[in-house]
Amino acid sequence: MKITYFGHSCLYVEQDGKRVIIDPFLSGNPQSGVSPQEIEVDAVLLTHGHDDHFGDTIEIAKRNGCPVVAVFELAMYCAKEGVQAHGMNIGGAYNFDGFRVKFTQAFHGNSYRVGDQYLYAGQPAGILLTMGGTTLYHAGDTSLFSDMKMIGDMNDIAVAALPIGDNFTMGPEDAAVAAQWLNAKRVIPVHYDTFPPIRQDAQRFASMLEERGIVCHVLKSKESVTI
Ligand code: NI
Ligand code: MN
């Protein structure tokens, strides 16, 4: 599994010729350095509908003719925008061609914006993505929650993408506990430094994980790790 970070919470994941993108907030994020026109994928996966995750979903899905996989209410919004949508919900899994997706709970808000209104988009989620026998857990935006222990018990998590920005999500201390509870072998910190309230020292987080025997990959946008 090859994972490329495109800034904020966006990961591009490749395995055996299949490619998916999670939370493609690209054109609105000057730190991503990637334009949505460059993205070639077989699916767009969304943890929730906030602008800093939904990003360029519609454009990417339309151009690639690929589905958007999201919690039902958010998927129905995407369908209204004229893209293929595959609705799911928390606890549900589905085998797509070349990858499996299971939605987990996340403690956060969820809405999609139409003009200046924020409309209901179902529950926010985390994503367990399995490709070629390797499982990545993208926690989405969430607080620390004790069922991360259950997620860790029930899944062999090769790599976890965990938010460390604080303010809207877990901060570094809670994310380090999450990594332990998830029994994650490796961690990619996400959701930090994009905006002033979520500035963090990712290297300090990496040392906290090293003390716990967990490998931390602090990636700049467009950097990859192959596991
Ligand atoms: Ni959010
Ligand atoms: Mn967010």
PDB file of C-alpha atoms and ligand atoms in Angstrom:
ATOM      1  CA  MET A   1       0.000   0.000   0.000  1.00  0.00           C
ATOM      2  CA  LYS A   2       1.356   3.389  -1.040  1.00  0.00           C
ATOM      3  CA  ILE A   3      -0.010   6.393   0.836  1.00  0.00           C
ATOM      4  CA  THR A   4       0.553   9.956  -0.336  1.00  0.00           C
ATOM      5  CA  TYR A   5      -0.344  12.923   1.866  1.00  0.00           C
ATOM      6  CA  PHE A   6      -1.915  15.946   0.186  1.00  0.00           C
ATOM      7  CA  GLY A   7      -2.099  18.147   3.271  1.00  0.00           C
ATOM      8  CA  HIS A   8      -4.715  18.601   5.990  1.00  0.00           C
ATOM      9  CA  SER A   9      -6.648  15.275   6.151  1.00  0.00           C
ATOM     10  CA  CYS A  10      -6.251  14.182   2.547  1.00  0.00           C
ATOM     11  CA  LEU A  11      -4.645  10.835   1.747  1.00  0.00           C
ATOM     12  CA  TYR A  12      -4.231   9.249  -1.682  1.00  0.00           C
ATOM     13  CA  VAL A  13      -3.939   5.482  -1.372  1.00  0.00           C
ATOM     14  CA  GLU A  14      -2.746   3.077  -4.078  1.00  0.00           C
ATOM     15  CA  GLN A  15      -2.558  -0.699  -4.210  1.00  0.00           C
ATOM     16  CA  ASP A  16      -2.370  -3.065  -7.208  1.00  0.00           C
ATOM     17  CA  GLY A  17      -3.437  -0.369  -9.669  1.00  0.00           C
ATOM     18  CA  LYS A  18      -6.447   0.781  -7.608  1.00  0.00           C
ATOM     19  CA  ARG A  19      -6.441   4.339  -6.281  1.00  0.00           C
ATOM     20  CA  VAL A  20      -8.687   6.077  -3.796  1.00  0.00           C
ATOM     21  CA  ILE A  21      -8.584   9.516  -2.247  1.00  0.00           C
ATOM     22  CA  ILE A  22      -9.865  10.372   1.227  1.00  0.00           C
ATOM     23  CA  ASP A  23     -11.110  13.903   2.086  1.00  0.00           C
ATOM     24  CA  PRO A  24      -9.802  15.758  -1.016  1.00  0.00           C
ATOM     25  CA  PHE A  25      -9.507  19.323   0.280  1.00  0.00           C
ATOM     26  CA  LEU A  26      -7.048  20.514  -2.393  1.00  0.00           C
ATOM     27  CA  SER A  27      -7.893  23.717  -4.254  1.00  0.00           C
ATOM     28  CA  GLY A  28      -8.962  25.511  -1.052  1.00  0.00           C
ATOM     29  CA  ASN A  29      -5.785  24.477   0.731  1.00  0.00           C
ATOM     30  CA  PRO A  30      -2.681  26.365  -0.405  1.00  0.00           C
ATOM     31  CA  GLN A  31      -0.531  23.864   1.513  1.00  0.00           C
ATOM     32  CA  SER A  32      -1.682  20.893  -0.616  1.00  0.00           C
ATOM     33  CA  GLY A  33       0.173  22.094  -3.728  1.00  0.00           C
ATOM     34  CA  VAL A  34      -1.985  19.750  -5.807  1.00  0.00           C
ATOM     35  CA  SER A  35      -4.800  20.662  -8.155  1.00  0.00           C
ATOM     36  CA  PRO A  36      -7.933  18.511  -8.329  1.00  0.00           C
ATOM     37  CA  GLN A  37      -7.376  18.218 -12.115  1.00  0.00           C
ATOM     38  CA  GLU A  38      -4.294  16.083 -11.411  1.00  0.00           C
ATOM     39  CA  ILE A  39      -6.180  13.497  -9.372  1.00  0.00           C
ATOM     40  CA  GLU A  40      -6.922  10.136 -11.011  1.00  0.00           C
ATOM     41  CA  VAL A  41      -8.905   7.801  -8.790  1.00  0.00           C
ATOM     42  CA  ASP A  42     -11.363   4.904  -8.626  1.00  0.00           C
ATOM     43  CA  ALA A  43     -13.297   6.394  -5.676  1.00  0.00           C
ATOM     44  CA  VAL A  44     -13.531   9.388  -3.374  1.00  0.00           C
ATOM     45  CA  LEU A  45     -14.050   8.465   0.286  1.00  0.00           C
ATOM     46  CA  LEU A  46     -15.380  11.042   2.748  1.00  0.00           C
ATOM     47  CA  THR A  47     -15.223  11.024   6.536  1.00  0.00           C
ATOM     48  CA  HIS A  48     -17.710  13.926   6.761  1.00  0.00           C
ATOM     49  CA  GLY A  49     -19.007  16.931   4.882  1.00  0.00           C
ATOM     50  CA  HIS A  50     -17.115  19.886   6.353  1.00  0.00           C
ATOM     51  CA  ASP A  51     -15.453  22.064   3.724  1.00  0.00           C
ATOM     52  CA  ASP A  52     -11.924  21.134   4.824  1.00  0.00           C
ATOM     53  CA  HIS A  53     -12.707  17.460   3.977  1.00  0.00           C
ATOM     54  CA  PHE A  54     -15.354  17.628   1.225  1.00  0.00           C
ATOM     55  CA  GLY A  55     -13.146  20.025  -0.758  1.00  0.00           C
ATOM     56  CA  ASP A  56     -13.027  19.112  -4.457  1.00  0.00           C
ATOM     57  CA  THR A  57     -15.082  15.915  -4.143  1.00  0.00           C
ATOM     58  CA  ILE A  58     -17.665  16.768  -6.803  1.00  0.00           C
ATOM     59  CA  GLU A  59     -15.137  17.878  -9.420  1.00  0.00           C
ATOM     60  CA  ILE A  60     -12.893  14.839  -8.878  1.00  0.00           C
ATOM     61  CA  ALA A  61     -15.785  12.355  -8.925  1.00  0.00           C
ATOM     62  CA  LYS A  62     -17.298  13.883 -12.071  1.00  0.00           C
ATOM     63  CA  ARG A  63     -14.055  13.964 -14.019  1.00  0.00           C
ATOM     64  CA  ASN A  64     -13.071  10.423 -13.029  1.00  0.00           C
ATOM     65  CA  GLY A  65     -16.615   9.031 -13.360  1.00  0.00           C
ATOM     66  CA  CYS A  66     -16.059   7.380  -9.989  1.00  0.00           C
ATOM     67  CA  PRO A  67     -18.278   6.952  -6.936  1.00  0.00           C
ATOM     68  CA  VAL A  68     -18.233   9.033  -3.788  1.00  0.00           C
ATOM     69  CA  VAL A  69     -18.427   6.776  -0.736  1.00  0.00           C
ATOM     70  CA  ALA A  70     -19.908   8.546   2.274  1.00  0.00           C
ATOM     71  CA  VAL A  71     -22.419   8.322   5.084  1.00  0.00           C
ATOM     72  CA  PHE A  72     -25.907   8.090   3.549  1.00  0.00           C
ATOM     73  CA  GLU A  73     -27.104  11.684   4.005  1.00  0.00           C
ATOM     74  CA  LEU A  74     -23.872  13.130   2.620  1.00  0.00           C
ATOM     75  CA  ALA A  75     -23.894  10.590  -0.230  1.00  0.00           C
ATOM     76  CA  MET A  76     -27.424  11.702  -1.185  1.00  0.00           C
ATOM     77  CA  TYR A  77     -26.237  15.311  -1.317  1.00  0.00           C
ATOM     78  CA  CYS A  78     -23.457  14.210  -3.715  1.00  0.00           C
ATOM     79  CA  ALA A  79     -25.999  12.334  -5.861  1.00  0.00           C
ATOM     80  CA  LYS A  80     -28.000  15.566  -6.136  1.00  0.00           C
ATOM     81  CA  GLU A  81     -24.846  17.251  -7.455  1.00  0.00           C
ATOM     82  CA  GLY A  82     -24.814  14.689 -10.268  1.00  0.00           C
ATOM     83  CA  VAL A  83     -22.127  12.226  -9.191  1.00  0.00           C
ATOM     84  CA  GLN A  84     -22.348   8.500  -8.475  1.00  0.00           C
ATOM     85  CA  ALA A  85     -22.831   8.080  -4.750  1.00  0.00           C
ATOM     86  CA  HIS A  86     -22.521   5.034  -2.535  1.00  0.00           C
ATOM     87  CA  GLY A  87     -24.191   5.620   0.812  1.00  0.00           C
ATOM     88  CA  MET A  88     -23.114   3.666   3.871  1.00  0.00           C
ATOM     89  CA  ASN A  89     -23.353   4.133   7.615  1.00  0.00           C
ATOM     90  CA  ILE A  90     -21.445   3.564  10.848  1.00  0.00           C
ATOM     91  CA  GLY A  91     -20.531  -0.091  11.389  1.00  0.00           C
ATOM     92  CA  GLY A  92     -21.248  -1.048   7.788  1.00  0.00           C
ATOM     93  CA  ALA A  93     -18.628  -2.476   5.437  1.00  0.00           C
ATOM     94  CA  TYR A  94     -18.682  -2.966   1.680  1.00  0.00           C
ATOM     95  CA  ASN A  95     -16.332  -4.698  -0.737  1.00  0.00           C
ATOM     96  CA  PHE A  96     -15.677  -2.510  -3.758  1.00  0.00           C
ATOM     97  CA  ASP A  97     -13.572  -3.693  -6.705  1.00  0.00           C
ATOM     98  CA  GLY A  98     -10.071  -3.756  -5.185  1.00  0.00           C
ATOM     99  CA  PHE A  99     -10.791  -2.203  -1.806  1.00  0.00           C
ATOM    100  CA  ARG A 100     -12.999  -2.624   1.249  1.00  0.00           C
ATOM    101  CA  VAL A 101     -14.455   0.227   3.270  1.00  0.00           C
ATOM    102  CA  LYS A 102     -15.889   0.062   6.779  1.00  0.00           C
ATOM    103  CA  PHE A 103     -17.234   3.151   8.508  1.00  0.00           C
ATOM    104  CA  THR A 104     -16.515   3.658  12.196  1.00  0.00           C
ATOM    105  CA  GLN A 105     -17.902   6.200  14.613  1.00  0.00           C
ATOM    106  CA  ALA A 106     -16.258   9.572  15.143  1.00  0.00           C
ATOM    107  CA  PHE A 107     -17.155  12.205  17.716  1.00  0.00           C
ATOM    108  CA  HIS A 108     -17.542  15.443  15.794  1.00  0.00           C
ATOM    109  CA  GLY A 109     -20.120  17.454  13.864  1.00  0.00           C
ATOM    110  CA  ASN A 110     -21.209  16.791  10.321  1.00  0.00           C
ATOM    111  CA  SER A 111     -22.864  19.127   7.860  1.00  0.00           C
ATOM    112  CA  TYR A 112     -22.539  20.317   4.298  1.00  0.00           C
ATOM    113  CA  ARG A 113     -22.609  23.908   3.348  1.00  0.00           C
ATOM    114  CA  VAL A 114     -24.980  25.387   0.793  1.00  0.00           C
ATOM    115  CA  GLY A 115     -24.261  29.116   0.541  1.00  0.00           C
ATOM    116  CA  ASP A 116     -24.202  30.373   4.118  1.00  0.00           C
ATOM    117  CA  GLN A 117     -26.304  27.491   5.486  1.00  0.00           C
ATOM    118  CA  TYR A 118     -24.980  24.368   7.142  1.00  0.00           C
ATOM    119  CA  LEU A 119     -27.264  21.425   6.442  1.00  0.00           C
ATOM    120  CA  TYR A 120     -27.522  18.069   8.203  1.00  0.00           C
ATOM    121  CA  ALA A 121     -25.196  15.446   6.701  1.00  0.00           C
ATOM    122  CA  GLY A 122     -25.689  12.415   8.953  1.00  0.00           C
ATOM    123  CA  GLN A 123     -23.081  11.203  11.418  1.00  0.00           C
ATOM    124  CA  PRO A 124     -19.386  11.952  11.027  1.00  0.00           C
ATOM    125  CA  ALA A 125     -17.238   8.858  10.478  1.00  0.00           C
ATOM    126  CA  GLY A 126     -13.841   7.275  10.516  1.00  0.00           C
ATOM    127  CA  ILE A 127     -12.817   4.922   7.714  1.00  0.00           C
ATOM    128  CA  LEU A 128     -11.192   1.497   7.777  1.00  0.00           C
ATOM    129  CA  LEU A 129      -9.800   1.034   4.269  1.00  0.00           C
ATOM    130  CA  THR A 130      -8.424  -2.392   3.358  1.00  0.00           C
ATOM    131  CA  MET A 131      -6.481  -2.916   0.132  1.00  0.00           C
ATOM    132  CA  GLY A 132      -4.400  -5.999  -0.671  1.00  0.00           C
ATOM    133  CA  GLY A 133      -4.746  -7.273   2.903  1.00  0.00           C
ATOM    134  CA  THR A 134      -3.425  -4.045   4.466  1.00  0.00           C
ATOM    135  CA  THR A 135      -5.703  -1.910   6.621  1.00  0.00           C
ATOM    136  CA  LEU A 136      -5.458   1.836   7.015  1.00  0.00           C
ATOM    137  CA  TYR A 137      -7.609   3.603   9.603  1.00  0.00           C
ATOM    138  CA  HIS A 138      -8.429   7.240   8.892  1.00  0.00           C
ATOM    139  CA  ALA A 139      -9.988   8.544  12.095  1.00  0.00           C
ATOM    140  CA  GLY A 140     -11.645  11.522  10.380  1.00  0.00           C
ATOM    141  CA  ASP A 141     -12.225  14.439  12.724  1.00  0.00           C
ATOM    142  CA  THR A 142     -12.789  13.069  16.199  1.00  0.00           C
ATOM    143  CA  SER A 143     -12.072  13.254  19.877  1.00  0.00           C
ATOM    144  CA  LEU A 144     -10.380  10.376  21.609  1.00  0.00           C
ATOM    145  CA  PHE A 145     -12.964   7.692  22.437  1.00  0.00           C
ATOM    146  CA  SER A 146     -12.541   4.426  24.307  1.00  0.00           C
ATOM    147  CA  ASP A 147     -14.001   2.247  21.521  1.00  0.00           C
ATOM    148  CA  MET A 148     -10.740   2.886  19.683  1.00  0.00           C
ATOM    149  CA  LYS A 149      -9.637  -0.064  21.823  1.00  0.00           C
ATOM    150  CA  MET A 150     -12.369  -2.164  20.178  1.00  0.00           C
ATOM    151  CA  ILE A 151     -11.370  -0.948  16.714  1.00  0.00           C
ATOM    152  CA  GLY A 152      -7.790  -1.928  17.550  1.00  0.00           C
ATOM    153  CA  ASP A 153      -8.828  -5.339  18.889  1.00  0.00           C
ATOM    154  CA  MET A 154     -10.961  -6.178  15.869  1.00  0.00           C
ATOM    155  CA  ASN A 155      -8.631  -4.914  13.138  1.00  0.00           C
ATOM    156  CA  ASP A 156      -4.956  -5.276  12.348  1.00  0.00           C
ATOM    157  CA  ILE A 157      -4.202  -1.602  11.734  1.00  0.00           C
ATOM    158  CA  ALA A 158      -1.028  -1.223   9.691  1.00  0.00           C
ATOM    159  CA  VAL A 159      -1.286   2.553   9.676  1.00  0.00           C
ATOM    160  CA  ALA A 160      -3.573   5.100  11.339  1.00  0.00           C
ATOM    161  CA  ALA A 161      -4.096   8.668  10.148  1.00  0.00           C
ATOM    162  CA  LEU A 162      -4.887  10.602  13.319  1.00  0.00           C
ATOM    163  CA  PRO A 163      -5.795  14.270  13.721  1.00  0.00           C
ATOM    164  CA  ILE A 164      -3.447  16.115  16.078  1.00  0.00           C
ATOM    165  CA  GLY A 165      -4.494  19.739  15.547  1.00  0.00           C
ATOM    166  CA  ASP A 166      -6.539  20.122  18.761  1.00  0.00           C
ATOM    167  CA  ASN A 167      -9.347  22.712  18.968  1.00  0.00           C
ATOM    168  CA  PHE A 168     -11.656  20.824  16.533  1.00  0.00           C
ATOM    169  CA  THR A 169     -10.274  17.303  17.135  1.00  0.00           C
ATOM    170  CA  MET A 170      -7.849  15.377  19.329  1.00  0.00           C
ATOM    171  CA  GLY A 171      -4.620  17.133  20.161  1.00  0.00           C
ATOM    172  CA  PRO A 172      -1.223  15.411  20.226  1.00  0.00           C
ATOM    173  CA  GLU A 173      -1.543  13.959  23.753  1.00  0.00           C
ATOM    174  CA  ASP A 174      -4.931  12.347  23.059  1.00  0.00           C
ATOM    175  CA  ALA A 175      -3.814  11.190  19.613  1.00  0.00           C
ATOM    176  CA  ALA A 176      -0.808   9.426  21.190  1.00  0.00           C
ATOM    177  CA  VAL A 177      -3.210   7.540  23.484  1.00  0.00           C
ATOM    178  CA  ALA A 178      -5.406   6.771  20.446  1.00  0.00           C
ATOM    179  CA  ALA A 179      -2.426   5.282  18.596  1.00  0.00           C
ATOM    180  CA  GLN A 180      -1.777   2.992  21.546  1.00  0.00           C
ATOM    181  CA  TRP A 181      -5.431   1.955  21.961  1.00  0.00           C
ATOM    182  CA  LEU A 182      -5.690   1.257  18.215  1.00  0.00           C
ATOM    183  CA  ASN A 183      -2.584  -0.889  18.365  1.00  0.00           C
ATOM    184  CA  ALA A 184      -1.470   0.918  15.212  1.00  0.00           C
ATOM    185  CA  LYS A 185       1.953  -0.064  13.918  1.00  0.00           C
ATOM    186  CA  ARG A 186       2.437   3.273  12.219  1.00  0.00           C
ATOM    187  CA  VAL A 187       0.795   6.665  12.454  1.00  0.00           C
ATOM    188  CA  ILE A 188       0.491   9.570  10.020  1.00  0.00           C
ATOM    189  CA  PRO A 189      -0.473  12.805  11.830  1.00  0.00           C
ATOM    190  CA  VAL A 190      -3.115  14.846   9.972  1.00  0.00           C
ATOM    191  CA  HIS A 191      -5.379  17.869  10.486  1.00  0.00           C
ATOM    192  CA  TYR A 192      -2.734  20.283  11.809  1.00  0.00           C
ATOM    193  CA  ASP A 193      -0.938  23.491  10.719  1.00  0.00           C
ATOM    194  CA  THR A 194      -3.498  24.308   7.989  1.00  0.00           C
ATOM    195  CA  PHE A 195      -5.127  27.110  10.004  1.00  0.00           C
ATOM    196  CA  PRO A 196      -3.811  29.146  13.009  1.00  0.00           C
ATOM    197  CA  PRO A 197      -5.963  27.398  15.681  1.00  0.00           C
ATOM    198  CA  ILE A 198      -4.555  23.968  14.775  1.00  0.00           C
ATOM    199  CA  ARG A 199      -0.819  24.718  14.705  1.00  0.00           C
ATOM    200  CA  GLN A 200       1.120  21.867  16.271  1.00  0.00           C
ATOM    201  CA  ASP A 201       4.642  20.548  16.550  1.00  0.00           C
ATOM    202  CA  ALA A 202       4.388  17.266  14.640  1.00  0.00           C
ATOM    203  CA  GLN A 203       7.968  16.324  15.544  1.00  0.00           C
ATOM    204  CA  ARG A 204       7.069  16.488  19.239  1.00  0.00           C
ATOM    205  CA  PHE A 205       4.115  14.168  18.504  1.00  0.00           C
ATOM    206  CA  ALA A 206       6.477  11.822  16.645  1.00  0.00           C
ATOM    207  CA  SER A 207       8.750  11.628  19.724  1.00  0.00           C
ATOM    208  CA  MET A 208       5.734  10.853  21.925  1.00  0.00           C
ATOM    209  CA  LEU A 209       4.930   7.922  19.643  1.00  0.00           C
ATOM    210  CA  GLU A 210       8.532   6.745  19.470  1.00  0.00           C
ATOM    211  CA  GLU A 211       8.530   6.508  23.286  1.00  0.00           C
ATOM    212  CA  ARG A 212       5.570   4.155  22.896  1.00  0.00           C
ATOM    213  CA  GLY A 213       7.322   2.082  20.193  1.00  0.00           C
ATOM    214  CA  ILE A 214       5.072   3.317  17.380  1.00  0.00           C
ATOM    215  CA  VAL A 215       6.516   4.517  14.071  1.00  0.00           C
ATOM    216  CA  CYS A 216       5.379   8.018  13.112  1.00  0.00           C
ATOM    217  CA  HIS A 217       5.534   9.317   9.538  1.00  0.00           C
ATOM    218  CA  VAL A 218       5.450  13.105   9.517  1.00  0.00           C
ATOM    219  CA  LEU A 219       4.746  13.807   5.843  1.00  0.00           C
ATOM    220  CA  LYS A 220       4.834  17.054   3.898  1.00  0.00           C
ATOM    221  CA  SER A 221       2.232  17.431   1.170  1.00  0.00           C
ATOM    222  CA  LYS A 222       3.011  15.146  -1.820  1.00  0.00           C
ATOM    223  CA  GLU A 223       5.295  12.931   0.282  1.00  0.00           C
ATOM    224  CA  SER A 224       4.540   9.204   0.312  1.00  0.00           C
ATOM    225  CA  VAL A 225       5.112   6.198   2.463  1.00  0.00           C
ATOM    226  CA  THR A 226       4.894   2.607   1.230  1.00  0.00           C
ATOM    227  CA  ILE A 227       4.014  -0.020   3.804  1.00  0.00           C
TER     228      ILE A 227
HETATM  229 NI    NI B   1     -14.706  18.610  10.570  1.00  0.00          NI
HETATM  230 MN    MN B   2     -11.807  19.188   9.780  1.00  0.00          MN
END
